[in-house]
PDB file of C-alpha atoms in Angstrom:
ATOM      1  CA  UNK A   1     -38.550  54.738 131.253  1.00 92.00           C
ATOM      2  CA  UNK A   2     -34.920  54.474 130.178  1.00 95.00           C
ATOM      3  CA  UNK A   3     -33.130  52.040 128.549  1.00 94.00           C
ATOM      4  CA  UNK A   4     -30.136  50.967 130.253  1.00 94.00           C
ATOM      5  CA  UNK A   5     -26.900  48.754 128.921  1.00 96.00           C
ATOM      6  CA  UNK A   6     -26.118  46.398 131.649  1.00 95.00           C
ATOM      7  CA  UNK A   7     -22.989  42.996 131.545  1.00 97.00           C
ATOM      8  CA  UNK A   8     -23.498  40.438 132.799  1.00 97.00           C
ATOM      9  CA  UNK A   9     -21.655  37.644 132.348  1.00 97.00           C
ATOM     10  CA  UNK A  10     -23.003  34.791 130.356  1.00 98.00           C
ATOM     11  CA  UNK A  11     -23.515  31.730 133.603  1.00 98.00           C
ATOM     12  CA  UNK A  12     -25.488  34.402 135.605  1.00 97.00           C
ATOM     13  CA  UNK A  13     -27.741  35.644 132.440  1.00 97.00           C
ATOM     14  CA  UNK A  14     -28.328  32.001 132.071  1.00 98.00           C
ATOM     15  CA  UNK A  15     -28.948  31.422 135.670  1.00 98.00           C
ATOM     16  CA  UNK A  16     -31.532  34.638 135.442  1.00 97.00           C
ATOM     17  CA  UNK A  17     -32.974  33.326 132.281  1.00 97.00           C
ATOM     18  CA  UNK A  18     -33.957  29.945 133.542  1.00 98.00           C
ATOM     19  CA  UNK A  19     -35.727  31.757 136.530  1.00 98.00           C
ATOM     20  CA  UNK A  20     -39.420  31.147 136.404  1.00 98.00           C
ATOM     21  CA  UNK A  21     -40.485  34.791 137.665  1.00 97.00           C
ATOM     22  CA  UNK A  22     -37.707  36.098 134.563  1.00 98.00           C
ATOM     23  CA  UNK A  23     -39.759  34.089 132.288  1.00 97.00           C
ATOM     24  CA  UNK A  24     -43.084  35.212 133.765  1.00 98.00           C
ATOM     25  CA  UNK A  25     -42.183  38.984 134.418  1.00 97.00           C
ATOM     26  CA  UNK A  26     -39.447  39.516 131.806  1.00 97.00           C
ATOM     27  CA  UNK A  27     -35.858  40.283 132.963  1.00 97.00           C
ATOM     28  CA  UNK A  28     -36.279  44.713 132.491  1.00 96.00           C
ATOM     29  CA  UNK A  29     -39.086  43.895 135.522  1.00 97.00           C
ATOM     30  CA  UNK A  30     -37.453  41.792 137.896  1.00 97.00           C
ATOM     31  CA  UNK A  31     -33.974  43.691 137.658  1.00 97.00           C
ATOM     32  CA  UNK A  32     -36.028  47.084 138.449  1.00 97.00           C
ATOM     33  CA  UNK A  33     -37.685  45.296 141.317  1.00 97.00           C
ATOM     34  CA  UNK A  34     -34.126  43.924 142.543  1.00 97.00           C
ATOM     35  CA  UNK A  35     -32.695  47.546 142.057  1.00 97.00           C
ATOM     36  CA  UNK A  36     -35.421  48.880 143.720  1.00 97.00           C
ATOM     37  CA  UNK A  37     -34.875  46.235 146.805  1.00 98.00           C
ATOM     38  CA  UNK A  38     -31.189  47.143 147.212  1.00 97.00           C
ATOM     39  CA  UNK A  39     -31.965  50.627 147.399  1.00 97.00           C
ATOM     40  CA  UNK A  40     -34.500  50.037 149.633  1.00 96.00           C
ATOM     41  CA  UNK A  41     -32.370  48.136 151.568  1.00 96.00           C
ATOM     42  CA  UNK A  42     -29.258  50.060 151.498  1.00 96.00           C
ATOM     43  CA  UNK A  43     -31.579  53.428 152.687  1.00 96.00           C
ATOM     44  CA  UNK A  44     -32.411  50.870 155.961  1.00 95.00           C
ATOM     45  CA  UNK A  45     -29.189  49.893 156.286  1.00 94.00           C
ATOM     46  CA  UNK A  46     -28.198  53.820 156.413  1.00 94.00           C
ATOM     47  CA  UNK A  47     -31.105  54.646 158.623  1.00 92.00           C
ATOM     48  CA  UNK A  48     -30.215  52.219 161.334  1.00 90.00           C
ATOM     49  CA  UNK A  49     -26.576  53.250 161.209  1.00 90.00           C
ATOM     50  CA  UNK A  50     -27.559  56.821 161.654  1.00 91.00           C
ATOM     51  CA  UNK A  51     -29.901  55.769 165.034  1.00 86.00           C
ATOM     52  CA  UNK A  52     -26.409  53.415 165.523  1.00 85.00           C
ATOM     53  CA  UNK A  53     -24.420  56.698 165.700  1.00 86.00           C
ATOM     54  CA  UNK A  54     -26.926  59.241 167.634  1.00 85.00           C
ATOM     55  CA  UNK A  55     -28.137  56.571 169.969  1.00 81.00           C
ATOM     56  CA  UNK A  56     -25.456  53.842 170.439  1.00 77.00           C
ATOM     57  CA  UNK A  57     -24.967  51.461 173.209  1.00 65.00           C
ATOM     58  CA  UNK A  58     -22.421  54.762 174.745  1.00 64.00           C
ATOM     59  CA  UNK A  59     -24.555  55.977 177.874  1.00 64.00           C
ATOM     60  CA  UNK A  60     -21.342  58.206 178.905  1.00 65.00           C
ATOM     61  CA  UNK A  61     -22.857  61.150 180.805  1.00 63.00           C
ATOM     62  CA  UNK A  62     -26.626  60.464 179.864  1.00 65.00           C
ATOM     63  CA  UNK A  63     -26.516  58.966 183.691  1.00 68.00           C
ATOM     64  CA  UNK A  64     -24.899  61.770 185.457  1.00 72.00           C
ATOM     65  CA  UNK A  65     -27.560  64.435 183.539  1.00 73.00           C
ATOM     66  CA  UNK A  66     -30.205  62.348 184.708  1.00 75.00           C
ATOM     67  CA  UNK A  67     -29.149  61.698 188.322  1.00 75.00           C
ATOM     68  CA  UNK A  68     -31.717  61.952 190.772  1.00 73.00           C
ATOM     69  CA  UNK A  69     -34.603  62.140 188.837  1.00 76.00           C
ATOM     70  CA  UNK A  70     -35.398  58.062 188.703  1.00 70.00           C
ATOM     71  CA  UNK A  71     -37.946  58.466 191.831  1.00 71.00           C
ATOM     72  CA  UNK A  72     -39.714  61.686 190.313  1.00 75.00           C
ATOM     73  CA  UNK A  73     -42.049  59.981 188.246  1.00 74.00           C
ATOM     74  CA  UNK A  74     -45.116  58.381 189.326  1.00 73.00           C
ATOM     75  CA  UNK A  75     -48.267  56.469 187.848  1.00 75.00           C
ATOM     76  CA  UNK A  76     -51.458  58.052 188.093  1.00 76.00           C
ATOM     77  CA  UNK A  77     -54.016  56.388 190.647  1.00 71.00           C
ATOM     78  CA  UNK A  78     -50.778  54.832 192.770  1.00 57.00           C
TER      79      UNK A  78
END
């Protein structure tokens, strides 16, 4: 691991001081697991943008390429 210098001001350290996990865990533990939850979260958050952007709610032409083809398909054994 590598040692990091992080600020913070002084009502939040004492906020994350008082924390019973801080106390349990130590402070270098639960910031790596927050760090490692906002990048987890951030990579959803860019994931479901990225299906936002290929796949929107926009249908523009999808219907026209697949006119005609809604009574093609059938279930086996009907």
């Amino acid at each position: 691991m590598k040692a990091v210098q992080v600020l913070f001001d002084e009502a939040l350290l004492a906020r994350l001081d008082a924390d019973a996990e801080v106390r349990a865990k130590g402070r270098s533990a639960v910031l790596r697991q927050a760090a490692s939850e906002y990048l987890r979260r951030r990579r959803a958050r860019g994931t479901a943008e990225a299906y936002r952007r290929a796949y929107g709610a926009s249908r523009e032409g999808v219907d026209d390429e697949y006119a005609g083809w809604s009574g093609e398909g059938a279930w086996p054994g009907k």
